[in-house]
JSON list of C-alpha atoms in Angstrom, two decimals:
[
{"chain": "A", "resi": 1144, "resn": "MET", "atom": "CA", "xyz": [25.23, 355.27, 55.75]},
{"chain": "A", "resi": 1145, "resn": "ASN", "atom": "CA", "xyz": [28.72, 356.11, 52.23]},
{"chain": "A", "resi": 1146, "resn": "ARG", "atom": "CA", "xyz": [27.95, 358.76, 50.06]},
{"chain": "A", "resi": 1147, "resn": "ARG", "atom": "CA", "xyz": [26.38, 357.87, 47.31]},
{"chain": "A", "resi": 1148, "resn": "GLN", "atom": "CA", "xyz": [23.47, 356.67, 49.96]},
{"chain": "A", "resi": 1149, "resn": "LYS", "atom": "CA", "xyz": [23.34, 360.06, 50.66]},
{"chain": "A", "resi": 1150, "resn": "ARG", "atom": "CA", "xyz": [23.02, 361.43, 47.46]},
{"chain": "A", "resi": 1151, "resn": "PHE", "atom": "CA", "xyz": [20.14, 358.51, 46.88]},
{"chain": "A", "resi": 1152, "resn": "CYS", "atom": "CA", "xyz": [18.11, 359.60, 49.92]},
{"chain": "A", "resi": 1153, "resn": "ASP", "atom": "CA", "xyz": [18.50, 363.28, 49.22]},
{"chain": "A", "resi": 1154, "resn": "GLU", "atom": "CA", "xyz": [18.03, 362.41, 45.26]},
{"chain": "A", "resi": 1155, "resn": "TYR", "atom": "CA", "xyz": [15.39, 360.92, 46.24]},
{"chain": "A", "resi": 1156, "resn": "LEU", "atom": "CA", "xyz": [13.78, 362.97, 48.64]},
{"chain": "A", "resi": 1157, "resn": "ILE", "atom": "CA", "xyz": [13.15, 365.23, 45.43]},
{"chain": "A", "resi": 1158, "resn": "ASP", "atom": "CA", "xyz": [10.43, 363.31, 43.80]},
{"chain": "A", "resi": 1159, "resn": "CYS", "atom": "CA", "xyz": [10.05, 360.16, 45.59]},
{"chain": "A", "resi": 1160, "resn": "ASN", "atom": "CA", "xyz": [11.05, 357.38, 42.27]},
{"chain": "A", "resi": 1161, "resn": "ALA", "atom": "CA", "xyz": [14.57, 354.93, 43.19]},
{"chain": "A", "resi": 1162, "resn": "THR", "atom": "CA", "xyz": [14.57, 354.31, 40.22]},
{"chain": "A", "resi": 1163, "resn": "GLN", "atom": "CA", "xyz": [15.74, 357.93, 38.13]},
{"chain": "A", "resi": 1164, "resn": "ALA", "atom": "CA", "xyz": [16.98, 358.35, 42.11]},
{"chain": "A", "resi": 1165, "resn": "ALA", "atom": "CA", "xyz": [20.18, 356.66, 41.67]},
{"chain": "A", "resi": 1166, "resn": "ILE", "atom": "CA", "xyz": [20.55, 357.28, 38.89]},
{"chain": "A", "resi": 1167, "resn": "ARG", "atom": "CA", "xyz": [21.01, 361.14, 39.96]},
{"chain": "A", "resi": 1168, "resn": "ALA", "atom": "CA", "xyz": [23.21, 360.05, 42.66]},
{"chain": "A", "resi": 1169, "resn": "GLY", "atom": "CA", "xyz": [25.26, 357.80, 40.16]},
{"chain": "A", "resi": 1170, "resn": "TYR", "atom": "CA", "xyz": [24.38, 354.40, 40.56]},
{"chain": "A", "resi": 1171, "resn": "SER", "atom": "CA", "xyz": [24.43, 352.20, 36.95]},
{"chain": "A", "resi": 1172, "resn": "LYS", "atom": "CA", "xyz": [21.38, 352.50, 34.68]},
{"chain": "A", "resi": 1173, "resn": "LYS", "atom": "CA", "xyz": [21.35, 349.12, 34.46]},
{"chain": "A", "resi": 1174, "resn": "THR", "atom": "CA", "xyz": [21.18, 348.57, 37.59]},
{"chain": "A", "resi": 1175, "resn": "ALA", "atom": "CA", "xyz": [19.54, 351.76, 38.95]},
{"chain": "A", "resi": 1176, "resn": "LYS", "atom": "CA", "xyz": [15.64, 350.03, 39.21]},
{"chain": "A", "resi": 1177, "resn": "GLN", "atom": "CA", "xyz": [17.03, 347.12, 41.49]},
{"chain": "A", "resi": 1178, "resn": "ILE", "atom": "CA", "xyz": [19.31, 349.76, 44.04]},
{"chain": "A", "resi": 1179, "resn": "GLY", "atom": "CA", "xyz": [16.96, 351.90, 44.23]},
{"chain": "A", "resi": 1180, "resn": "GLN", "atom": "CA", "xyz": [14.77, 349.78, 45.35]},
{"chain": "A", "resi": 1181, "resn": "GLN", "atom": "CA", "xyz": [17.12, 347.36, 47.81]},
{"chain": "A", "resi": 1182, "resn": "ASN", "atom": "CA", "xyz": [18.38, 351.17, 49.07]},
{"chain": "A", "resi": 1183, "resn": "LEU", "atom": "CA", "xyz": [15.06, 352.15, 50.31]},
{"chain": "A", "resi": 1184, "resn": "THR", "atom": "CA", "xyz": [14.09, 348.30, 52.07]},
{"chain": "A", "resi": 1185, "resn": "LYS", "atom": "CA", "xyz": [17.84, 349.63, 54.24]},
{"chain": "A", "resi": 1186, "resn": "LEU", "atom": "CA", "xyz": [17.60, 351.04, 57.76]},
{"chain": "A", "resi": 1187, "resn": "ASP", "atom": "CA", "xyz": [19.39, 353.29, 57.92]},
{"chain": "A", "resi": 1188, "resn": "LEU", "atom": "CA", "xyz": [18.77, 354.59, 54.81]},
{"chain": "A", "resi": 1189, "resn": "LYS", "atom": "CA", "xyz": [14.35, 354.49, 55.28]},
{"chain": "A", "resi": 1190, "resn": "ALA", "atom": "CA", "xyz": [15.09, 356.05, 58.95]},
{"chain": "A", "resi": 1191, "resn": "TYR", "atom": "CA", "xyz": [17.00, 359.27, 57.37]},
{"chain": "A", "resi": 1192, "resn": "ILE", "atom": "CA", "xyz": [14.39, 359.79, 54.17]},
{"chain": "A", "resi": 1193, "resn": "ASP", "atom": "CA", "xyz": [11.47, 359.25, 57.14]},
{"chain": "A", "resi": 1194, "resn": "ALA", "atom": "CA", "xyz": [13.66, 361.65, 58.38]},
{"chain": "A", "resi": 1195, "resn": "GLU", "atom": "CA", "xyz": [14.15, 364.03, 56.02]},
{"chain": "A", "resi": 1196, "resn": "LEU", "atom": "CA", "xyz": [10.60, 363.89, 55.41]},
{"chain": "A", "resi": 1197, "resn": "GLU", "atom": "CA", "xyz": [8.84, 364.64, 58.22]},
{"chain": "A", "resi": 1198, "resn": "LYS", "atom": "CA", "xyz": [11.53, 367.45, 57.92]},
{"chain": "A", "resi": 1199, "resn": "ILE", "atom": "CA", "xyz": [9.13, 368.97, 55.48]},
{"chain": "A", "resi": 1200, "resn": "HIS", "atom": "CA", "xyz": [6.13, 367.73, 56.18]},
{"chain": "A", "resi": 1201, "resn": "ASN", "atom": "CA", "xyz": [6.76, 370.54, 59.25]},
{"chain": "A", "resi": 1202, "resn": "LYS", "atom": "CA", "xyz": [8.14, 373.13, 58.12]},
{"chain": "A", "resi": 1203, "resn": "LYS", "atom": "CA", "xyz": [5.54, 373.58, 54.54]},
{"chain": "A", "resi": 1204, "resn": "THR", "atom": "CA", "xyz": [2.35, 371.70, 55.62]},
{"chain": "A", "resi": 1205, "resn": "ALA", "atom": "CA", "xyz": [-0.36, 373.33, 58.02]},
{"chain": "A", "resi": 1206, "resn": "ASP", "atom": "CA", "xyz": [-1.64, 371.26, 60.14]},
{"chain": "A", "resi": 1207, "resn": "ALA", "atom": "CA", "xyz": [-4.98, 371.11, 61.27]},
{"chain": "A", "resi": 1208, "resn": "GLN", "atom": "CA", "xyz": [-4.18, 373.33, 64.52]},
{"chain": "A", "resi": 1209, "resn": "GLU", "atom": "CA", "xyz": [-2.71, 376.72, 62.66]},
{"chain": "A", "resi": 1210, "resn": "VAL", "atom": "CA", "xyz": [-5.50, 376.24, 59.72]},
{"chain": "A", "resi": 1211, "resn": "MET", "atom": "CA", "xyz": [-8.66, 376.66, 61.81]},
{"chain": "A", "resi": 1212, "resn": "GLU", "atom": "CA", "xyz": [-6.71, 379.28, 64.34]},
{"chain": "A", "resi": 1213, "resn": "TYR", "atom": "CA", "xyz": [-6.27, 381.17, 60.38]},
{"chain": "A", "resi": 1214, "resn": "LEU", "atom": "CA", "xyz": [-10.12, 381.01, 60.31]},
{"chain": "A", "resi": 1215, "resn": "THR", "atom": "CA", "xyz": [-10.76, 382.09, 63.37]},
{"chain": "A", "resi": 1216, "resn": "SER", "atom": "CA", "xyz": [-8.75, 384.67, 62.35]},
{"chain": "A", "resi": 1217, "resn": "ILE", "atom": "CA", "xyz": [-10.41, 386.17, 59.79]},
{"chain": "A", "resi": 1218, "resn": "MET", "atom": "CA", "xyz": [-13.38, 385.84, 60.77]},
{"chain": "A", "resi": 1219, "resn": "ARG", "atom": "CA", "xyz": [-12.55, 387.67, 64.01]},
{"chain": "A", "resi": 1220, "resn": "GLY", "atom": "CA", "xyz": [-11.46, 390.78, 61.51]},
{"chain": "A", "resi": 1221, "resn": "GLU", "atom": "CA", "xyz": [-7.53, 390.11, 62.92]},
{"chain": "A", "resi": 1222, "resn": "HIS", "atom": "CA", "xyz": [-5.98, 388.91, 59.32]},
{"chain": "A", "resi": 1223, "resn": "LYS", "atom": "CA", "xyz": [-5.38, 392.52, 57.47]},
{"chain": "A", "resi": 1224, "resn": "GLU", "atom": "CA", "xyz": [-5.24, 392.26, 54.07]},
{"chain": "A", "resi": 1225, "resn": "GLN", "atom": "CA", "xyz": [-3.33, 393.94, 51.76]},
{"chain": "A", "resi": 1226, "resn": "CYS", "atom": "CA", "xyz": [-4.74, 396.18, 49.03]},
{"chain": "A", "resi": 1227, "resn": "LEU", "atom": "CA", "xyz": [-3.66, 399.59, 46.17]},
{"chain": "A", "resi": 1228, "resn": "GLN", "atom": "CA", "xyz": [-4.81, 402.11, 46.77]},
{"chain": "A", "resi": 1229, "resn": "LEU", "atom": "CA", "xyz": [-4.93, 405.75, 43.95]},
{"chain": "A", "resi": 1230, "resn": "VAL", "atom": "CA", "xyz": [-3.15, 408.39, 46.53]},
{"chain": "A", "resi": 1231, "resn": "GLY", "atom": "CA", "xyz": [-3.43, 410.71, 42.88]},
{"chain": "A", "resi": 1232, "resn": "ASP", "atom": "CA", "xyz": [-2.05, 411.68, 39.97]},
{"chain": "A", "resi": 1233, "resn": "GLY", "atom": "CA", "xyz": [-1.82, 407.54, 39.20]},
{"chain": "A", "resi": 1234, "resn": "VAL", "atom": "CA", "xyz": [0.31, 406.57, 41.68]},
{"chain": "A", "resi": 1235, "resn": "GLN", "atom": "CA", "xyz": [-0.71, 404.06, 44.24]},
{"chain": "A", "resi": 1236, "resn": "GLN", "atom": "CA", "xyz": [0.34, 403.06, 47.13]},
{"chain": "A", "resi": 1237, "resn": "ILE", "atom": "CA", "xyz": [0.02, 399.15, 48.71]},
{"chain": "A", "resi": 1238, "resn": "THR", "atom": "CA", "xyz": [-2.59, 399.90, 52.24]},
{"chain": "A", "resi": 1239, "resn": "ASP", "atom": "CA", "xyz": [-3.76, 397.52, 54.97]},
{"chain": "A", "resi": 1240, "resn": "ILE", "atom": "CA", "xyz": [-7.41, 397.07, 54.33]},
{"chain": "A", "resi": 1241, "resn": "ASP", "atom": "CA", "xyz": [-10.03, 394.34, 56.95]},
{"chain": "A", "resi": 1242, "resn": "VAL", "atom": "CA", "xyz": [-10.39, 391.50, 55.03]},
{"chain": "A", "resi": 1243, "resn": "ALA", "atom": "CA", "xyz": [-13.59, 391.98, 53.52]},
{"chain": "A", "resi": 1244, "resn": "ALA", "atom": "CA", "xyz": [-17.41, 390.54, 55.00]},
{"chain": "A", "resi": 1245, "resn": "ARG", "atom": "CA", "xyz": [-17.82, 387.85, 52.43]},
{"chain": "A", "resi": 1246, "resn": "GLU", "atom": "CA", "xyz": [-14.58, 386.71, 53.51]},
{"chain": "A", "resi": 1247, "resn": "ARG", "atom": "CA", "xyz": [-14.40, 386.03, 57.21]},
{"chain": "A", "resi": 1248, "resn": "ILE", "atom": "CA", "xyz": [-18.14, 384.41, 56.34]},
{"chain": "A", "resi": 1249, "resn": "LYS", "atom": "CA", "xyz": [-16.51, 381.73, 53.77]},
{"chain": "A", "resi": 1250, "resn": "ALA", "atom": "CA", "xyz": [-14.54, 381.11, 57.41]},
{"chain": "A", "resi": 1251, "resn": "ALA", "atom": "CA", "xyz": [-17.39, 380.70, 59.66]},
{"chain": "A", "resi": 1252, "resn": "GLU", "atom": "CA", "xyz": [-18.79, 378.81, 57.07]},
{"chain": "A", "resi": 1253, "resn": "LEU", "atom": "CA", "xyz": [-15.38, 376.66, 57.19]},
{"chain": "A", "resi": 1254, "resn": "ILE", "atom": "CA", "xyz": [-14.45, 376.21, 61.23]},
{"chain": "A", "resi": 1255, "resn": "GLY", "atom": "CA", "xyz": [-18.81, 375.42, 60.88]},
{"chain": "A", "resi": 1256, "resn": "LYS", "atom": "CA", "xyz": [-18.77, 372.30, 58.71]},
{"chain": "A", "resi": 1257, "resn": "ARG", "atom": "CA", "xyz": [-15.43, 371.31, 60.95]},
{"chain": "A", "resi": 1258, "resn": "TYR", "atom": "CA", "xyz": [-17.47, 370.99, 63.43]},
{"chain": "A", "resi": 1259, "resn": "GLY", "atom": "CA", "xyz": [-20.50, 370.38, 62.60]},
{"chain": "A", "resi": 1260, "resn": "ILE", "atom": "CA", "xyz": [-23.08, 373.15, 63.39]},
{"chain": "A", "resi": 1261, "resn": "TRP", "atom": "CA", "xyz": [-24.38, 373.37, 59.10]},
{"chain": "A", "resi": 1262, "resn": "ASN", "atom": "CA", "xyz": [-26.00, 369.66, 59.38]},
{"chain": "A", "resi": 1263, "resn": "ASP", "atom": "CA", "xyz": [-28.94, 370.27, 56.87]},
{"chain": "A", "resi": 1264, "resn": "LYS", "atom": "CA", "xyz": [-29.03, 366.12, 56.62]},
{"chain": "A", "resi": 1265, "resn": "VAL", "atom": "CA", "xyz": [-32.37, 364.93, 58.95]},
{"chain": "A", "resi": 1266, "resn": "GLY", "atom": "CA", "xyz": [-31.24, 360.71, 59.87]},
{"chain": "A", "resi": 1267, "resn": "ILE", "atom": "CA", "xyz": [-34.84, 359.07, 60.28]},
{"chain": "A", "resi": 1268, "resn": "ASP", "atom": "CA", "xyz": [-34.05, 355.44, 62.07]},
{"chain": "A", "resi": 1269, "resn": "MET", "atom": "CA", "xyz": [-36.96, 353.33, 62.17]},
{"chain": "A", "resi": 1270, "resn": "ASN", "atom": "CA", "xyz": [-37.22, 349.85, 61.95]},
{"chain": "A", "resi": 1271, "resn": "LEU", "atom": "CA", "xyz": [-40.70, 349.00, 59.64]},
{"chain": "A", "resi": 1272, "resn": "PRO", "atom": "CA", "xyz": [-42.72, 344.99, 59.51]},
{"chain": "A", "resi": 1273, "resn": "VAL", "atom": "CA", "xyz": [-41.42, 343.30, 56.26]},
{"chain": "A", "resi": 1274, "resn": "PHE", "atom": "CA", "xyz": [-44.80, 341.68, 54.80]},
{"chain": "A", "resi": 1275, "resn": "LEU", "atom": "CA", "xyz": [-44.26, 339.34, 51.52]},
{"chain": "A", "resi": 1276, "resn": "GLU", "atom": "CA", "xyz": [-47.70, 338.14, 50.27]},
{"chain": "A", "resi": 1277, "resn": "GLY", "atom": "CA", "xyz": [-48.03, 334.56, 49.12]},
{"chain": "A", "resi": 1278, "resn": "GLU", "atom": "CA", "xyz": [-45.40, 333.19, 51.94]},
{"chain": "A", "resi": 1279, "resn": "ASP", "atom": "CA", "xyz": [-46.94, 330.62, 52.90]},
{"chain": "A", "resi": 1280, "resn": "GLN", "atom": "CA", "xyz": [-46.76, 329.02, 49.46]},
{"chain": "A", "resi": 1281, "resn": "LEU", "atom": "CA", "xyz": [-42.05, 329.51, 49.85]},
{"chain": "A", "resi": 1282, "resn": "GLU", "atom": "CA", "xyz": [-40.59, 326.36, 49.27]},
{"chain": "A", "resi": 1283, "resn": "GLU", "atom": "CA", "xyz": [-38.21, 325.91, 52.25]}
]
């Protein structure tokens, strides 16, 4: 991978627009669309882009396990939130307080939905016979 191709890859990671990435990387505006698409088909460039996207995903995106752990900590009251508290003469200080009961209930509700605890839908599975009037008059 040469310097311009690496720059293309880095620019592509910004907005996932191959044409604009090619232009920002220094390719001609006339050929940017074609070059951008070609660069995305090159295996080494694609591998680099995929690896960088995975790094971004891992750093910035919470996975299901992390979300469930966070909701559980809120539900159990292990999580604190910061609140401004008046201490006199218009002076406030930041104080850690327990999460409100409504937030704990909401966390429990979301966990319950995840595990299907709150299932209001009742399924009925039946086979009913179908009768047609005038069946003997139907043509085959």
